[in-house]
PDB file of C-alpha atoms and ligand atoms in Angstrom:
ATOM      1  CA  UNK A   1      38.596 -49.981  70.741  1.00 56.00           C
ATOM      2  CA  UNK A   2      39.925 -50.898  74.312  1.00 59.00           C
ATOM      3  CA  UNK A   3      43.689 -52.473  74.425  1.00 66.00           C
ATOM      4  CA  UNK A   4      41.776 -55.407  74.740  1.00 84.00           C
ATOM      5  CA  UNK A   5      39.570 -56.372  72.457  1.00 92.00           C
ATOM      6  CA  UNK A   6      38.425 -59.780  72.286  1.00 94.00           C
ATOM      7  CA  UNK A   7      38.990 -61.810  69.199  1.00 94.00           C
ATOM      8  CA  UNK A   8      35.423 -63.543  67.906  1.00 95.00           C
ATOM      9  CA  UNK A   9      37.453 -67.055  67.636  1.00 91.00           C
ATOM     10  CA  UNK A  10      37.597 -66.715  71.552  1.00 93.00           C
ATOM     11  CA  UNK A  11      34.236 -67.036  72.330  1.00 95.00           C
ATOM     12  CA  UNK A  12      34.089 -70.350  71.508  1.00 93.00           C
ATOM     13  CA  UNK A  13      37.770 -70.985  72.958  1.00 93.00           C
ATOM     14  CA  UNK A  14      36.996 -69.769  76.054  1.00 95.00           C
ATOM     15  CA  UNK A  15      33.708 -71.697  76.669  1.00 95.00           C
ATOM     16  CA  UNK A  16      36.167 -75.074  75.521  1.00 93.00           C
ATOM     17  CA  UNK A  17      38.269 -73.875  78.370  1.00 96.00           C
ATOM     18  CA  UNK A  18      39.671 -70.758  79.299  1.00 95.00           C
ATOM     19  CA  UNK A  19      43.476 -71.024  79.433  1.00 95.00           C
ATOM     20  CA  UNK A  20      42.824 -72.449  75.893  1.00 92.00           C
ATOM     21  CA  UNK A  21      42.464 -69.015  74.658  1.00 90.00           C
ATOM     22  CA  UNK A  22      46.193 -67.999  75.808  1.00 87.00           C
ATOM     23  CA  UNK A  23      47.750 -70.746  74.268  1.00 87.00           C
ATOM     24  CA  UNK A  24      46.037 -69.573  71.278  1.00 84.00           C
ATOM     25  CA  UNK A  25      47.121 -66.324  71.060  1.00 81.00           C
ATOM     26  CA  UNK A  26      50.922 -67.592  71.595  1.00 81.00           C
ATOM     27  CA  UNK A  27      50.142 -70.193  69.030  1.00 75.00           C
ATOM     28  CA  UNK A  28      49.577 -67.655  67.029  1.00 74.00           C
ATOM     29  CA  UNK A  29      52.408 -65.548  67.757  1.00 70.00           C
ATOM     30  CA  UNK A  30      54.586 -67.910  67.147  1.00 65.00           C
ATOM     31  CA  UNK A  31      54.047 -70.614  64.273  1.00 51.00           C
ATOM     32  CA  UNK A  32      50.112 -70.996  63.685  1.00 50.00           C
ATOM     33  CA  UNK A  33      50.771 -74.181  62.082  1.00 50.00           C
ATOM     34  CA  UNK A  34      52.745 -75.953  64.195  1.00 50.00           C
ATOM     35  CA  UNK A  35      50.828 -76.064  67.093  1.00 44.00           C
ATOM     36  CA  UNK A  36      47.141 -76.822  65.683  1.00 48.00           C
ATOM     37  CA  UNK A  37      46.246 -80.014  65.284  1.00 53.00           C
ATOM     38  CA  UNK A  38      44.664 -81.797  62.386  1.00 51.00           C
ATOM     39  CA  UNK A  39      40.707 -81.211  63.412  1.00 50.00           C
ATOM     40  CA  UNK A  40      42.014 -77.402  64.087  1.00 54.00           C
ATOM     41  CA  UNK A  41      43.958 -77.279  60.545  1.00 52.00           C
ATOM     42  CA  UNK A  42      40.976 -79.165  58.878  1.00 56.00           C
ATOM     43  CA  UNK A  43      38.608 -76.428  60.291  1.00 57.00           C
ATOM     44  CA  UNK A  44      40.763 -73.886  58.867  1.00 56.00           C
ATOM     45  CA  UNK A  45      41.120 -75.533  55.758  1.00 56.00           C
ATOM     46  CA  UNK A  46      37.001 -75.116  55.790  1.00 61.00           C
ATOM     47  CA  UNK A  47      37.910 -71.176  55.424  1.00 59.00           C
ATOM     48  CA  UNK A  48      40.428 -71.472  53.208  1.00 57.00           C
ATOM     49  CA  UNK A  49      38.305 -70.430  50.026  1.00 53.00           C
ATOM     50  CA  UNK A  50      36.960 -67.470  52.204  1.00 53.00           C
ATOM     51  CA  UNK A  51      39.769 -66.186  53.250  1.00 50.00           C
ATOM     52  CA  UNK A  52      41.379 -66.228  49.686  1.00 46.00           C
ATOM     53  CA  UNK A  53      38.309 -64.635  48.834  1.00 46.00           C
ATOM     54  CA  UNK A  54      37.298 -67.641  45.862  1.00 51.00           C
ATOM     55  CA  UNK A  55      34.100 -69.039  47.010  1.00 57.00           C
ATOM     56  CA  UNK A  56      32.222 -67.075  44.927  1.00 62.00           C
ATOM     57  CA  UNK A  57      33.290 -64.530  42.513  1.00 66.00           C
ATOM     58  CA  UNK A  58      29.522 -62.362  43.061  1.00 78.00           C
ATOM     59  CA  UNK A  59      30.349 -59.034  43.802  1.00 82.00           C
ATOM     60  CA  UNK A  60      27.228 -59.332  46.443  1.00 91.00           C
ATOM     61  CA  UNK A  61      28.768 -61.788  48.585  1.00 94.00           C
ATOM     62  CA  UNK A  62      31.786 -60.904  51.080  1.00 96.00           C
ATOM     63  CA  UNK A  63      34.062 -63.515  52.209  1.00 95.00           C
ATOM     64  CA  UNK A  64      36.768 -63.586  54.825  1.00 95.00           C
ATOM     65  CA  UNK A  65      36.398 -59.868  55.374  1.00 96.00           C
ATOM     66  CA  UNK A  66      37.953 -58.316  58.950  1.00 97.00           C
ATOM     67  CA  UNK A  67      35.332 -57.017  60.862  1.00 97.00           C
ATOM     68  CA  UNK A  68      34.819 -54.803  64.177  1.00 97.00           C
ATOM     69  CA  UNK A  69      32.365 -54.563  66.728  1.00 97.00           C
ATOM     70  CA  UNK A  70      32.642 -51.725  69.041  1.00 97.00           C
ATOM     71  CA  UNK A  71      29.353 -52.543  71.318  1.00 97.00           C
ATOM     72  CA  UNK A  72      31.069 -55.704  72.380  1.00 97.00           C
ATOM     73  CA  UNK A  73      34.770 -54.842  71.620  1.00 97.00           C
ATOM     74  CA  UNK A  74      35.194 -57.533  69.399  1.00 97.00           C
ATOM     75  CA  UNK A  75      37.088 -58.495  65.915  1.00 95.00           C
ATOM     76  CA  UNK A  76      37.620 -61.098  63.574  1.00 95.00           C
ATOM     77  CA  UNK A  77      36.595 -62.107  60.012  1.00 95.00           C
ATOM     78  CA  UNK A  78      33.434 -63.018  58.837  1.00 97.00           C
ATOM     79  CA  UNK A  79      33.315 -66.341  56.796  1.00 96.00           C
ATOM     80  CA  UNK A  80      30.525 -65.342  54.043  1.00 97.00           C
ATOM     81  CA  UNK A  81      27.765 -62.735  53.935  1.00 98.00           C
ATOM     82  CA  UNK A  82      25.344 -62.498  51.001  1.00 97.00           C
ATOM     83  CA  UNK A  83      24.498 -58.874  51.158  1.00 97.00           C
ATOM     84  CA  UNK A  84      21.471 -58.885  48.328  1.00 96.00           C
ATOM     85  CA  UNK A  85      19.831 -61.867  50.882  1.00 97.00           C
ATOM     86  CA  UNK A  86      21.445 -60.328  53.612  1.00 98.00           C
ATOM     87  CA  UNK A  87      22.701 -64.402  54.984  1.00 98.00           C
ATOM     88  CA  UNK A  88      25.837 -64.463  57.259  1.00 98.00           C
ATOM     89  CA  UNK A  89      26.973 -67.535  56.825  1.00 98.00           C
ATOM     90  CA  UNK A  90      29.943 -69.692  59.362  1.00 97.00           C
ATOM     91  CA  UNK A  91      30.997 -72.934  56.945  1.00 96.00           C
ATOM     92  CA  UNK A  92      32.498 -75.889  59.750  1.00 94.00           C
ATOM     93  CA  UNK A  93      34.630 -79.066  58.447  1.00 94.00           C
ATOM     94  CA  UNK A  94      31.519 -81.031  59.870  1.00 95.00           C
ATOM     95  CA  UNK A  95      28.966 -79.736  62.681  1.00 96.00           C
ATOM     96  CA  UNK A  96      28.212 -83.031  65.297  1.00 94.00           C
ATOM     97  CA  UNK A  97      26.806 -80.386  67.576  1.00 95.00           C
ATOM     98  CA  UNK A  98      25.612 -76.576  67.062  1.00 97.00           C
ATOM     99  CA  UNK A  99      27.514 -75.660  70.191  1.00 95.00           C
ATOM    100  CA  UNK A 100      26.939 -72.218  71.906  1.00 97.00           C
ATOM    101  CA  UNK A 101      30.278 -70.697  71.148  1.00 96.00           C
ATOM    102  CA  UNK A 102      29.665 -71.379  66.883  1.00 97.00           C
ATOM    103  CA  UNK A 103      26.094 -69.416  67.364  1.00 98.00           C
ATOM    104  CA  UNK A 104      28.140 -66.513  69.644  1.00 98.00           C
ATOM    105  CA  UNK A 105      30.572 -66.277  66.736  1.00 97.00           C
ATOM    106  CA  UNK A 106      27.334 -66.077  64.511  1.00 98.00           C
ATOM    107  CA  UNK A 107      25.907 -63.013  66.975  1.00 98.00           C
ATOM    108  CA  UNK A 108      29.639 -60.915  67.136  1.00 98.00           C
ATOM    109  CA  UNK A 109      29.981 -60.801  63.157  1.00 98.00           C
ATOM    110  CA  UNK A 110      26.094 -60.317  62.761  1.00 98.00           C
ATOM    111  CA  UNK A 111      26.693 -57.230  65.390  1.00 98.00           C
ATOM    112  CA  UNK A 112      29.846 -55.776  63.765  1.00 98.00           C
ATOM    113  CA  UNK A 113      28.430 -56.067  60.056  1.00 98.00           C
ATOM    114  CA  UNK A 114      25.020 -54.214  61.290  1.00 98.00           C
ATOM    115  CA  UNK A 115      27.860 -51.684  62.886  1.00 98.00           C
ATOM    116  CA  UNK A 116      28.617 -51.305  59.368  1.00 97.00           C
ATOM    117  CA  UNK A 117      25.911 -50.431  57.924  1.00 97.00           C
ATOM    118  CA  UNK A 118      24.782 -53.941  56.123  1.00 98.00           C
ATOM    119  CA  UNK A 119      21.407 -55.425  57.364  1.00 98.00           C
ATOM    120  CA  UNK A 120      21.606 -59.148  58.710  1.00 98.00           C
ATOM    121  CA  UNK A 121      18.464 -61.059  58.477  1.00 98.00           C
ATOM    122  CA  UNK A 122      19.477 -64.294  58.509  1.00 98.00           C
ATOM    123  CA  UNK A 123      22.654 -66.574  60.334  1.00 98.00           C
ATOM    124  CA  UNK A 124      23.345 -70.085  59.631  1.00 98.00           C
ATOM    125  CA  UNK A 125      26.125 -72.670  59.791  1.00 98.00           C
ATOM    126  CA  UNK A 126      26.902 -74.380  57.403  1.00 97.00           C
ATOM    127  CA  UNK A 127      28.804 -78.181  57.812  1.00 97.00           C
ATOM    128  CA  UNK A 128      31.076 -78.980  54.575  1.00 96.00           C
ATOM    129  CA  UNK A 129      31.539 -82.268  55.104  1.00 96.00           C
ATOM    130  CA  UNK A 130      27.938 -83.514  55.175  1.00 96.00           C
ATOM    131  CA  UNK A 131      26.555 -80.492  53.286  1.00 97.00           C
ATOM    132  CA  UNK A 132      23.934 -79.645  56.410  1.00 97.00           C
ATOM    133  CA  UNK A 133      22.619 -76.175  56.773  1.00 98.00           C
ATOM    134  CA  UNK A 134      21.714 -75.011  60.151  1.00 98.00           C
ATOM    135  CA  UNK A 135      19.978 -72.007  60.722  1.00 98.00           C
ATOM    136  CA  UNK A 136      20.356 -70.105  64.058  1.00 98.00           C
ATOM    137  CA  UNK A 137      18.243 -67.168  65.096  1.00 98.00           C
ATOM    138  CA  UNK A 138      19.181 -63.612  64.768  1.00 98.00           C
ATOM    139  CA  UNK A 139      20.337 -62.367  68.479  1.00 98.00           C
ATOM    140  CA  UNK A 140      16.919 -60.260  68.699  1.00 98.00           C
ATOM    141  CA  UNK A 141      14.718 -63.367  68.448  1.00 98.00           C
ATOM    142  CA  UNK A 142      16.273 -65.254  71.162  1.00 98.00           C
ATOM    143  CA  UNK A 143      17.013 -63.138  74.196  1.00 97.00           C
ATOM    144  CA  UNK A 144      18.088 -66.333  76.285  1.00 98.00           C
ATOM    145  CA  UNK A 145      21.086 -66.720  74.040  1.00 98.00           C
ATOM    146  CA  UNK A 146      21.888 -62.792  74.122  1.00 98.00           C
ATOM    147  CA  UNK A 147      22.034 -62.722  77.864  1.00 98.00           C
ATOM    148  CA  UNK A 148      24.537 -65.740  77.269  1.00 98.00           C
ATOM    149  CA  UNK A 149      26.666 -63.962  75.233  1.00 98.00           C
ATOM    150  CA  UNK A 150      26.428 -60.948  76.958  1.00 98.00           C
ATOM    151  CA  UNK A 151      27.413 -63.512  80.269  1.00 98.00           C
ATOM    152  CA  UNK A 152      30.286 -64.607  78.481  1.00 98.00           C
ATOM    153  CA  UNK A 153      32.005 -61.487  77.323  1.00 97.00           C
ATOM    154  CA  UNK A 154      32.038 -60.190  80.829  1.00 96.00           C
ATOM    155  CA  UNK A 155      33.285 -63.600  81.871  1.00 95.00           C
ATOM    156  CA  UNK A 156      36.417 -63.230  79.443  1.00 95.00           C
ATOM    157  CA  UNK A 157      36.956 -59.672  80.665  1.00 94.00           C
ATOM    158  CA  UNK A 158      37.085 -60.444  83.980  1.00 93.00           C
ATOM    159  CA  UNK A 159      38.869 -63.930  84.027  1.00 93.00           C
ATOM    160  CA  UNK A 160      42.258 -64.648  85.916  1.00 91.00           C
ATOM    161  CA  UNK A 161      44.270 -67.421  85.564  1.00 90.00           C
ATOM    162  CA  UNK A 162      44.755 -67.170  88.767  1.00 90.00           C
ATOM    163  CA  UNK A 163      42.756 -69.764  91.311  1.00 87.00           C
ATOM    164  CA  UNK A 164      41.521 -71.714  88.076  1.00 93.00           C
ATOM    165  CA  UNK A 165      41.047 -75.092  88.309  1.00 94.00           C
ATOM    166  CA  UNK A 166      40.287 -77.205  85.345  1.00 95.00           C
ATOM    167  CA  UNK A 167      37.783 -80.356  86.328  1.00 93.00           C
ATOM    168  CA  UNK A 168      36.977 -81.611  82.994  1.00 95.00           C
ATOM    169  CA  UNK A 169      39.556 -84.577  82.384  1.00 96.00           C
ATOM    170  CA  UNK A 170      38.131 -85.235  78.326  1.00 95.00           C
ATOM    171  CA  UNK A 171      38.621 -82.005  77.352  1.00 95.00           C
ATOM    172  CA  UNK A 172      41.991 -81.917  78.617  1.00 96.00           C
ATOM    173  CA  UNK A 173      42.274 -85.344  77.092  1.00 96.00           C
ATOM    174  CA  UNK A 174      41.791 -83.608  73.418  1.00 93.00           C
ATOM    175  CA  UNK A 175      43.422 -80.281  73.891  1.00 94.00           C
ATOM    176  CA  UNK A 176      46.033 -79.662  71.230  1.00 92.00           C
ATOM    177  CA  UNK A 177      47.263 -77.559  74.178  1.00 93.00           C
ATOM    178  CA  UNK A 178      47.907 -80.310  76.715  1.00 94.00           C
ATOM    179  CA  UNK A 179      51.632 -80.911  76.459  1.00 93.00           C
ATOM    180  CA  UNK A 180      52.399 -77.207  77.798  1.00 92.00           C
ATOM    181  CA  UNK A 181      49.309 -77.144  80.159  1.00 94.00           C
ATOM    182  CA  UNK A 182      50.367 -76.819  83.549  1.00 94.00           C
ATOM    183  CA  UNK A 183      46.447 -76.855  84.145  1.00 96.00           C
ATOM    184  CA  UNK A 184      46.232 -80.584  82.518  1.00 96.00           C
ATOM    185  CA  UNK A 185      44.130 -82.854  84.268  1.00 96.00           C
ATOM    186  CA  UNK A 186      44.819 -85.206  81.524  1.00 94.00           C
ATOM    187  CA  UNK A 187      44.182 -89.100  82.603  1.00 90.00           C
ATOM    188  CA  UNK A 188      46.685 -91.897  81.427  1.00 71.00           C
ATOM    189  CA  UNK A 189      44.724 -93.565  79.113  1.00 62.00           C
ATOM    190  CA  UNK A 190      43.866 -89.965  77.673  1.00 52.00           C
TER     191      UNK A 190
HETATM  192  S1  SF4 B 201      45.025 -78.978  78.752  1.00 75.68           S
HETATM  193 FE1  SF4 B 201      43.086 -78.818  79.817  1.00 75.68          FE
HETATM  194  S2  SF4 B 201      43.290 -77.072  81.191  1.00 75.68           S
HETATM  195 FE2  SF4 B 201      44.933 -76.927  79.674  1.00 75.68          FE
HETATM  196  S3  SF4 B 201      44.119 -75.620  78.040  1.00 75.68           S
HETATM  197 FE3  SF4 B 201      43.681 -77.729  77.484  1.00 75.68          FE
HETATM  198  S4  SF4 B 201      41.634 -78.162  78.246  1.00 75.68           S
HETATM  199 FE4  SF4 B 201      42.399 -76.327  79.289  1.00 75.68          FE
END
């Protein structure tokens, strides 16, 4: 493990913006609760059972578990894996989009549970709200996507603060981060 390794969460931080993923980590240092918002809690609140390890009382099926990926230098905690089907599965409050940074999230705990030992051979999200299931191709099966998240890892590592310009007004508009942002390019009516 480097000093740095990157937590999974951050993948899809970082492609929402990249400072995002410093508030973050403060936010978390500090008071987790106070500073996420109510579609942040509610997503949490969509791991809940996992992490308290109650969504299912099988023996064959993990939830919430920490895991580690040393190819990538990545950690963070699974949602569910089914390891008699061998299904890794992410549950959302409600998917409206399967954005790249949920299937990178998919790809870092489907790398560190292989890591492991367990055998992955299928990755899915799942949306609570509207009870959707989406699956999402192993990493092996679509190469376009792995040279993404390859793209993006090296991205994080190398990122600086420094020279960054945000350029995207909306997403600034609907970051729980705004308020401290010295990035902001918040408009008025925002
Ligand atoms: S306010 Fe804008 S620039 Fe700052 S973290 Fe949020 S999205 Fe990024």
């Amino acid at each position: 493990m480097s000093e740095t390794p990157i937590a999974i969460s951050a993948l899809n931080d970082f492609l929402f913006c990249p400072v995002s993923i410093y508030f973050h980590k403060l936010a978390q240092q500090e008071d987790d609760m106070l500073l996420k918002g109510e579609s942040q809690l509610n997503g949490t609140n969509a791991h809940k059972n996992s992490d308290a390890a109650t969504y299912s009382s099988k023996k064959s099926m993990l939830q919430g578990m920490g895991v580690y990926c040393s190819e990538y230098d990545l950690y963070g905690c699974i949602d569910t894996f089914d390891t008699e089907r061998g299904i890794l599965t992410e549950r959302k409050r409600k998917v409206r989009a399967v954005y790249d940074g949920f299937v990178f999230q998919l790809y870092a705990q489907c790398f560190a549970l292989r890591e492991m030992g367990y055998t992955v051979s299928k990755t899915r999200l799942y949306s609570m709200l509207d009870n959707k299931t989406y699956d999402i191709s192993l990493p092996e099966d679509n190469p376009e996507m792995l040279i993404k998240f390859k793209k993006l890892i090296e991205d994080i590592r190398s990122f600086s603060m420094q020279g960054f310009k945000q350029s995207n007004s909306s997403k600034c508009n609907s970051c729980i981060y705004e308020p401290l942002c010295s990035f902001s390019v918040k408009t008025s009516g925002g």
